[in-house]
mmCIF file of C-alpha atoms and ligand atoms in Angstrom:
data_model
loop_
_atom_site.group_PDB
_atom_site.id
_atom_site.type_symbol
_atom_site.label_atom_id
_atom_site.label_comp_id
_atom_site.label_asym_id
_atom_site.label_seq_id
_atom_site.Cartn_x
_atom_site.Cartn_y
_atom_site.Cartn_z
ATOM 1 C CA MET W 1 7.709 17.136 12.616
ATOM 2 C CA MET W 2 7.723 17.651 8.975
ATOM 3 C CA LYS W 3 10.245 20.033 8.369
ATOM 4 C CA LYS W 4 11.810 18.871 4.958
ATOM 5 C CA ASN W 5 10.122 19.186 1.006
ATOM 6 C CA SER W 6 7.679 16.875 0.859
ATOM 7 C CA SER W 7 9.210 14.190 -1.060
ATOM 8 C CA LEU W 8 7.791 10.397 -0.802
ATOM 9 C CA THR W 9 9.371 7.131 -1.429
ATOM 10 C CA VAL W 10 8.549 3.551 -1.698
ATOM 11 C CA ILE W 11 9.962 0.254 -1.836
ATOM 12 C CA GLY W 12 8.109 -2.778 -2.375
ATOM 13 C CA SER W 13 7.370 -6.044 -4.598
ATOM 14 C CA ILE W 14 7.680 -5.003 -8.255
ATOM 15 C CA ALA W 15 5.451 -7.856 -10.116
ATOM 16 C CA TYR W 16 4.246 -10.445 -12.845
ATOM 17 C CA ASP W 17 0.820 -11.318 -11.234
ATOM 18 C CA ASP W 18 -1.609 -13.760 -12.919
ATOM 19 C CA VAL W 19 -5.133 -13.558 -11.215
ATOM 20 C CA ILE W 20 -8.381 -15.520 -11.468
ATOM 21 C CA THR W 21 -11.497 -13.750 -10.200
ATOM 22 C CA SER W 22 -15.366 -14.239 -10.704
ATOM 23 C CA ALA W 23 -15.111 -11.422 -13.589
ATOM 24 C CA GLY W 24 -12.731 -13.744 -15.627
ATOM 25 C CA ALA W 25 -8.399 -14.435 -15.409
ATOM 26 C CA ARG W 26 -5.212 -12.782 -16.608
ATOM 27 C CA ASP W 27 -1.426 -13.619 -16.725
ATOM 28 C CA ASN W 28 1.357 -11.325 -16.559
ATOM 29 C CA LEU W 29 -0.537 -8.102 -15.266
ATOM 30 C CA PHE W 30 2.046 -5.934 -14.424
ATOM 31 C CA GLY W 31 1.458 -5.350 -10.481
ATOM 32 C CA GLY W 32 3.478 -5.423 -6.922
ATOM 33 C CA SER W 33 2.911 -3.530 -4.083
ATOM 34 C CA ALA W 34 4.677 -0.518 -5.408
ATOM 35 C CA THR W 35 3.498 -0.674 -8.495
ATOM 36 C CA TYR W 36 -0.142 -0.049 -7.714
ATOM 37 C CA PHE W 37 1.700 2.488 -4.880
ATOM 38 C CA SER W 38 2.967 4.187 -7.151
ATOM 39 C CA ILE W 39 0.322 5.434 -9.374
ATOM 40 C CA SER W 40 -1.238 5.838 -7.595
ATOM 41 C CA ALA W 41 0.032 8.352 -4.747
ATOM 42 C CA SER W 42 1.252 10.162 -8.575
ATOM 43 C CA ASN W 43 -2.586 11.406 -8.170
ATOM 44 C CA PHE W 44 -1.286 13.491 -5.870
ATOM 45 C CA SER W 45 2.503 14.080 -5.168
ATOM 46 C CA LYS W 46 6.287 12.963 -6.942
ATOM 47 C CA VAL W 47 7.179 9.065 -5.837
ATOM 48 C CA SER W 48 10.178 7.611 -6.265
ATOM 49 C CA ILE W 49 10.907 3.369 -5.991
ATOM 50 C CA VAL W 50 13.075 1.209 -4.614
ATOM 51 C CA GLY W 51 12.784 -2.101 -5.637
ATOM 52 C CA THR W 52 14.012 -4.949 -7.898
ATOM 53 C CA VAL W 53 13.320 -6.741 -11.625
ATOM 54 C CA GLY W 54 14.969 -9.582 -13.311
ATOM 55 C CA LYS W 55 15.734 -9.839 -17.014
ATOM 56 C CA ASP W 56 11.979 -11.467 -17.948
ATOM 57 C CA PHE W 57 10.930 -7.348 -16.889
ATOM 58 C CA ARG W 58 9.202 -4.747 -19.739
ATOM 59 C CA GLU W 59 11.098 -2.281 -20.947
ATOM 60 C CA SER W 60 7.226 -1.040 -21.940
ATOM 61 C CA ASP W 61 6.115 -1.274 -17.954
ATOM 62 C CA ILE W 62 9.218 0.767 -16.681
ATOM 63 C CA ASN W 63 7.956 3.439 -19.284
ATOM 64 C CA LEU W 64 4.761 3.604 -18.375
ATOM 65 C CA LEU W 65 5.502 4.571 -13.995
ATOM 66 C CA LYS W 66 7.692 6.959 -16.186
ATOM 67 C CA SER W 67 4.619 8.580 -17.955
ATOM 68 C CA LYS W 68 3.254 8.941 -14.039
ATOM 69 C CA ASN W 69 6.025 11.127 -13.252
ATOM 70 C CA ILE W 70 6.998 8.456 -10.645
ATOM 71 C CA ASP W 71 11.658 8.506 -10.954
ATOM 72 C CA THR W 72 11.992 5.201 -11.449
ATOM 73 C CA SER W 73 15.623 5.452 -11.525
ATOM 74 C CA ASN W 74 16.343 3.517 -8.713
ATOM 75 C CA ILE W 75 14.839 -0.114 -9.766
ATOM 76 C CA LYS W 76 17.286 -2.331 -9.751
ATOM 77 C CA LYS W 77 17.313 -4.579 -13.290
ATOM 78 C CA ASN W 78 18.877 -7.654 -12.337
ATOM 79 C CA ASN W 79 19.567 -9.913 -15.367
ATOM 80 C CA SER W 80 20.487 -12.908 -12.856
ATOM 81 C CA GLY W 81 16.727 -13.968 -12.157
ATOM 82 C CA ASN W 82 13.116 -13.381 -13.320
ATOM 83 C CA THR W 83 10.839 -10.795 -11.877
ATOM 84 C CA PHE W 84 8.866 -11.409 -8.762
ATOM 85 C CA ARG W 85 5.671 -12.760 -9.620
ATOM 86 C CA TRP W 86 2.309 -13.811 -7.397
ATOM 87 C CA LYS W 87 -0.393 -16.010 -8.527
ATOM 88 C CA GLY W 88 -4.204 -15.162 -6.683
ATOM 89 C CA ASP W 89 -8.088 -16.903 -7.113
ATOM 90 C CA TYR W 90 -10.049 -14.689 -5.542
ATOM 91 C CA LYS W 91 -13.602 -17.008 -6.756
ATOM 92 C CA SER W 92 -13.801 -18.175 -3.132
ATOM 93 C CA ASN W 93 -13.567 -14.757 -1.911
ATOM 94 C CA PRO W 94 -13.125 -11.588 -2.789
ATOM 95 C CA GLU W 95 -12.100 -10.309 -0.552
ATOM 96 C CA GLU W 96 -8.857 -12.788 0.943
ATOM 97 C CA PRO W 97 -7.657 -14.320 -2.354
ATOM 98 C CA LYS W 98 -5.920 -18.012 -2.878
ATOM 99 C CA THR W 99 -2.396 -17.425 -3.120
ATOM 100 C CA ILE W 100 -1.193 -19.952 -5.567
ATOM 101 C CA TYR W 101 1.958 -19.529 -5.431
ATOM 102 C CA THR W 102 4.214 -16.676 -4.779
ATOM 103 C CA SER W 103 7.818 -16.271 -6.350
ATOM 104 C CA LEU W 104 10.106 -13.942 -4.969
ATOM 105 C CA GLY W 105 12.835 -14.443 -8.037
ATOM 106 C CA VAL W 106 15.124 -11.117 -7.907
ATOM 107 C CA PHE W 107 14.195 -10.063 -4.436
ATOM 108 C CA GLU W 108 15.106 -13.089 -2.712
ATOM 109 C CA GLU W 109 19.008 -11.343 -2.522
ATOM 110 C CA PHE W 110 17.804 -7.884 -2.745
ATOM 111 C CA SER W 111 19.071 -5.582 -0.318
ATOM 112 C CA PRO W 112 17.899 -1.679 -0.661
ATOM 113 C CA LYS W 113 19.893 1.277 -0.867
ATOM 114 C CA LEU W 114 17.855 4.564 -0.472
ATOM 115 C CA ASN W 115 19.739 7.112 -3.556
ATOM 116 C CA GLU W 116 20.399 11.175 -2.029
ATOM 117 C CA THR W 117 17.094 12.249 -3.593
ATOM 118 C CA GLN W 118 15.707 8.837 -1.296
ATOM 119 C CA ILE W 119 17.322 9.567 1.654
ATOM 120 C CA GLN W 120 16.061 13.276 1.756
ATOM 121 C CA SER W 121 11.809 12.648 1.673
ATOM 122 C CA SER W 122 9.769 13.332 3.706
ATOM 123 C CA HIS W 123 7.174 10.259 3.499
ATOM 124 C CA VAL W 124 8.432 7.332 3.599
ATOM 125 C CA PHE W 125 6.293 3.626 2.268
ATOM 126 C CA LEU W 126 6.884 0.321 3.213
ATOM 127 C CA ALA W 127 4.967 -1.714 1.138
ATOM 128 C CA ASN W 128 3.608 -5.301 1.418
ATOM 129 C CA ILE W 129 7.790 -7.106 1.030
ATOM 130 C CA SER W 130 9.755 -9.599 3.049
ATOM 131 C CA PRO W 131 10.101 -8.233 6.537
ATOM 132 C CA ASP W 132 13.290 -8.914 6.202
ATOM 133 C CA ILE W 133 14.491 -5.976 3.035
ATOM 134 C CA GLN W 134 11.990 -3.734 5.214
ATOM 135 C CA LEU W 135 13.771 -3.600 7.941
ATOM 136 C CA GLU W 136 16.355 -3.054 5.990
ATOM 137 C CA LEU W 137 15.053 0.428 4.948
ATOM 138 C CA ALA W 138 12.923 0.568 8.197
ATOM 139 C CA GLN W 139 16.576 1.293 10.116
ATOM 140 C CA SER W 140 18.127 3.131 7.814
ATOM 141 C CA LEU W 141 15.810 5.681 8.349
ATOM 142 C CA GLU W 142 15.222 5.631 12.024
ATOM 143 C CA ASN W 143 16.013 9.297 13.429
ATOM 144 C CA LYS W 144 15.672 10.708 9.887
ATOM 145 C CA ASN W 145 12.718 12.658 10.947
ATOM 146 C CA VAL W 146 10.377 10.871 8.133
ATOM 147 C CA LEU W 147 6.947 9.684 8.426
ATOM 148 C CA VAL W 148 7.290 5.868 7.460
ATOM 149 C CA GLY W 149 3.827 4.017 6.608
ATOM 150 C CA LEU W 150 3.880 0.203 6.137
ATOM 151 C CA ASP W 151 1.959 -2.760 4.774
ATOM 152 C CA THR W 152 2.485 -7.088 4.971
ATOM 153 C CA MET W 153 0.297 -8.949 4.754
ATOM 154 C CA ASN W 154 -0.907 -13.307 5.660
ATOM 155 C CA HIS W 155 2.321 -14.587 3.938
ATOM 156 C CA TRP W 156 4.320 -12.432 6.201
ATOM 157 C CA ILE W 157 2.945 -12.494 9.131
ATOM 158 C CA LEU W 158 3.412 -16.605 9.472
ATOM 159 C CA GLU W 159 6.238 -17.202 7.739
ATOM 160 C CA LYS W 160 8.209 -14.211 9.580
ATOM 161 C CA LYS W 161 5.747 -12.873 11.976
ATOM 162 C CA GLU W 162 8.867 -11.896 14.959
ATOM 163 C CA LYS W 163 11.167 -9.676 11.698
ATOM 164 C CA LEU W 164 7.772 -7.672 11.446
ATOM 165 C CA LEU W 165 6.896 -7.006 14.428
ATOM 166 C CA GLU W 166 10.230 -5.790 14.411
ATOM 167 C CA VAL W 167 9.660 -3.573 11.462
ATOM 168 C CA ILE W 168 6.159 -2.476 13.296
ATOM 169 C CA LYS W 169 8.385 -0.803 15.955
ATOM 170 C CA LYS W 170 10.321 1.678 14.353
ATOM 171 C CA ILE W 171 7.380 3.084 11.912
ATOM 172 C CA ASN W 172 4.607 5.430 12.305
ATOM 173 C CA ILE W 173 1.419 3.995 9.789
ATOM 174 C CA ILE W 174 0.439 0.921 9.795
ATOM 175 C CA PHE W 175 -1.999 -0.425 7.129
ATOM 176 C CA ILE W 176 -3.193 -3.371 7.765
ATOM 177 C CA ASN W 177 -6.516 -5.385 7.131
ATOM 178 C CA LYS W 178 -8.850 -7.172 9.301
ATOM 179 C CA THR W 179 -7.908 -10.774 8.705
ATOM 180 C CA GLU W 180 -4.541 -10.009 9.067
ATOM 181 C CA ALA W 181 -4.508 -8.387 11.795
ATOM 182 C CA SER W 182 -5.893 -10.549 13.873
ATOM 183 C CA LEU W 183 -3.537 -13.495 13.015
ATOM 184 C CA ILE W 184 -0.907 -10.946 14.011
ATOM 185 C CA SER W 185 -2.708 -9.931 17.040
ATOM 186 C CA ASP W 186 -4.069 -13.319 17.535
ATOM 187 C CA ASN W 187 -7.566 -11.495 18.205
ATOM 188 C CA SER W 188 -10.772 -11.484 15.863
ATOM 189 C CA ASP W 189 -11.826 -7.853 17.960
ATOM 190 C CA ILE W 190 -10.672 -5.499 15.950
ATOM 191 C CA ASP W 191 -10.608 -2.757 18.350
ATOM 192 C CA MET W 192 -8.257 -5.222 20.352
ATOM 193 C CA ALA W 193 -6.279 -6.180 17.412
ATOM 194 C CA ALA W 194 -5.509 -2.498 16.882
ATOM 195 C CA LYS W 195 -4.677 -1.592 20.191
ATOM 196 C CA TYR W 196 -2.001 -4.411 20.211
ATOM 197 C CA LEU W 197 -0.471 -3.110 17.447
ATOM 198 C CA LEU W 198 -0.019 0.355 18.115
ATOM 199 C CA GLU W 199 1.197 -0.784 21.791
ATOM 200 C CA TYR W 200 4.550 -1.799 19.479
ATOM 201 C CA GLY W 201 4.869 1.776 18.532
ATOM 202 C CA PRO W 202 2.647 3.135 16.023
ATOM 203 C CA ASN W 203 1.034 6.327 16.213
ATOM 204 C CA ILE W 204 -1.993 5.152 13.454
ATOM 205 C CA CYS W 205 -2.761 1.769 12.951
ATOM 206 C CA ILE W 206 -5.126 1.581 10.065
ATOM 207 C CA ILE W 207 -7.467 -1.340 10.305
ATOM 208 C CA LYS W 208 -9.190 -2.442 6.215
ATOM 209 C CA ASP W 209 -12.696 -4.404 6.268
ATOM 210 C CA GLY W 210 -13.062 -4.945 2.629
ATOM 211 C CA LYS W 211 -16.178 -3.943 1.428
ATOM 212 C CA ILE W 212 -17.081 -2.100 4.135
ATOM 213 C CA GLY W 213 -14.579 0.899 5.012
ATOM 214 C CA SER W 214 -11.346 1.533 6.689
ATOM 215 C CA TYR W 215 -10.872 2.500 10.128
ATOM 216 C CA MET W 216 -8.173 4.574 11.696
ATOM 217 C CA TYR W 217 -6.984 4.355 14.999
ATOM 218 C CA THR W 218 -4.497 6.430 17.122
ATOM 219 C CA LYS W 219 -2.843 5.693 20.185
ATOM 220 C CA ASP W 220 -4.824 8.523 22.118
ATOM 221 C CA GLU W 221 -8.290 5.645 20.988
ATOM 222 C CA GLU W 222 -10.305 7.593 19.430
ATOM 223 C CA MET W 223 -11.609 5.916 15.789
ATOM 224 C CA PHE W 224 -12.145 7.457 12.402
ATOM 225 C CA PHE W 225 -14.067 5.320 10.343
ATOM 226 C CA CYS W 226 -14.251 5.900 6.166
ATOM 227 C CA PRO W 227 -16.741 3.921 3.995
ATOM 228 C CA THR W 228 -16.039 2.614 0.952
ATOM 229 C CA TYR W 229 -17.335 4.207 -2.819
ATOM 230 C CA ASN W 230 -20.187 2.037 -3.665
ATOM 231 C CA ILE W 231 -18.759 0.433 -7.222
ATOM 232 C CA ASP W 232 -20.905 -0.707 -10.239
ATOM 233 C CA ARG W 233 -18.927 -4.261 -10.677
ATOM 234 C CA LEU W 234 -15.995 -5.611 -8.799
ATOM 235 C CA VAL W 235 -13.807 -7.014 -11.489
ATOM 236 C CA ASP W 236 -10.045 -7.946 -9.669
ATOM 237 C CA PRO W 237 -9.444 -6.569 -6.149
ATOM 238 C CA THR W 238 -5.864 -7.351 -6.374
ATOM 239 C CA GLY W 239 -3.899 -3.751 -4.991
ATOM 240 C CA ALA W 240 -6.620 -2.585 -3.272
ATOM 241 C CA GLY W 241 -4.865 -2.288 0.007
ATOM 242 C CA ASP W 242 -1.667 -0.634 -2.043
ATOM 243 C CA SER W 243 -3.153 1.541 -3.334
ATOM 244 C CA PHE W 244 -5.552 2.862 -0.744
ATOM 245 C CA ALA W 245 -1.808 3.449 1.134
ATOM 246 C CA GLY W 246 -0.865 5.456 -2.744
ATOM 247 C CA GLY W 247 -3.687 7.333 -2.432
ATOM 248 C CA PHE W 248 -3.446 7.976 1.600
ATOM 249 C CA PHE W 249 -0.151 9.122 1.697
ATOM 250 C CA GLY W 250 0.379 10.437 -1.805
ATOM 251 C CA TYR W 251 -1.844 13.210 0.009
ATOM 252 C CA LEU W 252 -0.723 13.333 3.088
ATOM 253 C CA SER W 253 3.005 14.095 1.880
ATOM 254 C CA ASN W 254 1.537 17.964 0.847
ATOM 255 C CA ILE W 255 0.716 18.776 4.111
ATOM 256 C CA THR W 256 3.046 19.972 6.478
ATOM 257 C CA ASN W 257 2.416 19.770 10.357
ATOM 258 C CA PRO W 258 -0.646 17.206 9.703
ATOM 259 C CA LYS W 259 -3.988 17.135 11.749
ATOM 260 C CA LYS W 260 -6.718 15.318 12.799
ATOM 261 C CA ASP W 261 -8.468 16.072 9.943
ATOM 262 C CA ASP W 262 -5.768 15.950 7.248
ATOM 263 C CA PHE W 263 -6.091 12.314 8.482
ATOM 264 C CA ASN W 264 -9.190 12.086 7.985
ATOM 265 C CA GLU W 265 -9.481 13.099 4.490
ATOM 266 C CA ALA W 266 -6.533 11.311 3.334
ATOM 267 C CA MET W 267 -8.433 8.356 5.115
ATOM 268 C CA ILE W 268 -11.362 9.362 2.051
ATOM 269 C CA TYR W 269 -8.658 9.926 -0.692
ATOM 270 C CA GLY W 270 -6.975 6.457 -0.066
ATOM 271 C CA SER W 271 -10.663 4.775 -0.523
ATOM 272 C CA THR W 272 -11.728 6.275 -3.571
ATOM 273 C CA ILE W 273 -8.183 5.921 -5.135
ATOM 274 C CA ALA W 274 -8.785 1.570 -4.357
ATOM 275 C CA SER W 275 -12.295 2.109 -5.802
ATOM 276 C CA PHE W 276 -10.869 2.781 -9.052
ATOM 277 C CA THR W 277 -8.507 0.154 -8.876
ATOM 278 C CA ILE W 278 -10.343 -3.111 -8.169
ATOM 279 C CA GLU W 279 -13.216 -1.905 -11.258
ATOM 280 C CA GLY W 280 -10.620 -3.704 -13.768
ATOM 281 C CA PHE W 281 -8.030 -5.922 -14.252
ATOM 282 C CA GLY W 282 -4.177 -5.395 -12.814
ATOM 283 C CA ILE W 283 -3.765 -1.852 -13.005
ATOM 284 C CA GLU W 284 -5.790 -0.649 -16.636
ATOM 285 C CA ASN W 285 -8.607 0.825 -14.656
ATOM 286 C CA LEU W 286 -6.060 2.743 -12.219
ATOM 287 C CA LEU W 287 -4.009 4.053 -15.032
ATOM 288 C CA ARG W 288 -7.997 5.931 -16.197
ATOM 289 C CA VAL W 289 -8.152 7.786 -13.199
ATOM 290 C CA GLU W 290 -8.867 11.520 -13.435
ATOM 291 C CA LYS W 291 -8.187 14.599 -10.870
ATOM 292 C CA GLU W 292 -12.751 15.164 -11.835
ATOM 293 C CA LYS W 293 -13.302 11.399 -11.121
ATOM 294 C CA ILE W 294 -11.761 11.611 -7.881
ATOM 295 C CA ASP W 295 -13.353 15.036 -6.661
ATOM 296 C CA TYR W 296 -16.699 13.501 -7.583
ATOM 297 C CA ARG W 297 -16.564 9.875 -5.343
ATOM 298 C CA PHE W 298 -14.066 12.359 -2.989
ATOM 299 C CA LYS W 299 -17.167 13.833 -2.460
ATOM 300 C CA LYS W 300 -19.540 11.111 -2.292
ATOM 301 C CA ILE W 301 -17.812 9.114 1.052
ATOM 302 C CA LYS W 302 -17.533 11.685 2.347
ATOM 303 C CA SER W 303 -20.959 13.330 2.215
ATOM 304 C CA LYS W 304 -21.377 9.374 4.033
ATOM 305 C CA ILE W 305 -19.424 10.779 6.800
ATOM 306 C CA ASN W 306 -20.217 13.380 9.040
ATOM 307 C CA LEU W 307 -17.062 15.307 10.268
ATOM 308 C CA GLU W 308 -18.196 17.428 12.444
HETATM 309 P P1 LIG H 401 -3.263 -5.498 -2.430
HETATM 310 O O1 LIG H 401 -3.000 -4.925 -2.134
HETATM 311 O O2 LIG H 401 -2.876 -6.390 -0.597
HETATM 312 O O3 LIG H 401 -3.864 -6.381 -3.110
HETATM 313 O O4 LIG H 401 -1.597 -6.198 -3.212
HETATM 314 C C1 LIG H 401 -1.767 -6.990 -4.637
HETATM 315 C C2 LIG H 401 -0.291 -6.889 -5.266
HETATM 316 O O5 LIG H 401 0.978 -7.736 -3.401
HETATM 317 C C3 LIG H 401 -0.154 -8.156 -6.572
HETATM 318 O O6 LIG H 401 -0.034 -7.102 -7.046
HETATM 319 C C4 LIG H 401 0.893 -8.390 -5.830
HETATM 320 O O7 LIG H 401 2.109 -8.644 -6.567
HETATM 321 C C5 LIG H 401 1.799 -8.546 -4.534
HETATM 322 N N1 LIG H 401 1.652 -8.978 -3.497
HETATM 323 C C6 LIG H 401 1.508 -10.858 -3.282
HETATM 324 N N2 LIG H 401 2.176 -11.407 -2.248
HETATM 325 C C7 LIG H 401 3.058 -10.773 -2.334
HETATM 326 C C8 LIG H 401 4.586 -11.343 -1.367
HETATM 327 N N3 LIG H 401 4.536 -12.338 -0.354
HETATM 328 N N4 LIG H 401 5.201 -9.721 -0.973
HETATM 329 C C9 LIG H 401 5.018 -8.869 -1.450
HETATM 330 N N5 LIG H 401 3.947 -8.243 -2.660
HETATM 331 C C10 LIG H 401 2.935 -9.152 -2.410
#
């Protein structure tokens, strides 16, 4: 399928987060699904972001993305509103934050448009954001020979399930956590939830189960399980899912005609990158990732798996 030059584009939230975890509380952390995804994927490939920020957005945060060689030219600054904000509390459950508030800010009136470079992308990731925005982009990518991934969350399953199902029909790989998979499919058995999602059209359904690991289901009913890396201390789970997807897609975007083993390795890279993110608040530890550390954790996870 991949005739184009490898290139990766992500659309998703660019945010300021307030988080409360058992390790402490932090305000105004630079976050958002597209932020975590792009920094994670930048360990493997050049990433381009589509998104919007408001008048309160810090110039230093754009510079931070640029320092990771991320193309920020399609991040639209809208001075008539504020940047997306989210506050989550993980104190009662580190795997399922209680959302204290979500404020869409400038995303409320955002309509995504791909620039010239992004139109040529071989890989596009629709990170967590309103399904209305995801659908616009998914429609513009139809029949364009692009591998499209998708992530979402409880909030959108509850608010816009029908729209979300429309998006799922148009993408190739869905990433979802176990709770969200049960919610959307109305089935607590993850094999059945994966079957439900695959019937909508994707070729691959990845269900993340926190500390346990992630399951990759394909249409031919094969399943691959990828464990997590054993970290010393969980500090802040925010961004684990986006980092997983960024590692997965970043690695995959360099491979022409990926085979089963490549997808399995992409899962291991996803799990590897997520393990760094959750060891610090916000993106602080993700920013410290180096190739040697990635290789070390990748090998540790791989050794737990019998890859045949
Ligand atoms: P996760 O990988 O699921 O932990 O994603 C965490 C990121 O998702 C945070 O940085 C939030 O800013 C962002 N986020 C939270 N709620 C939403 C939402 N409803 N839509 C888009 N992004 C969100």
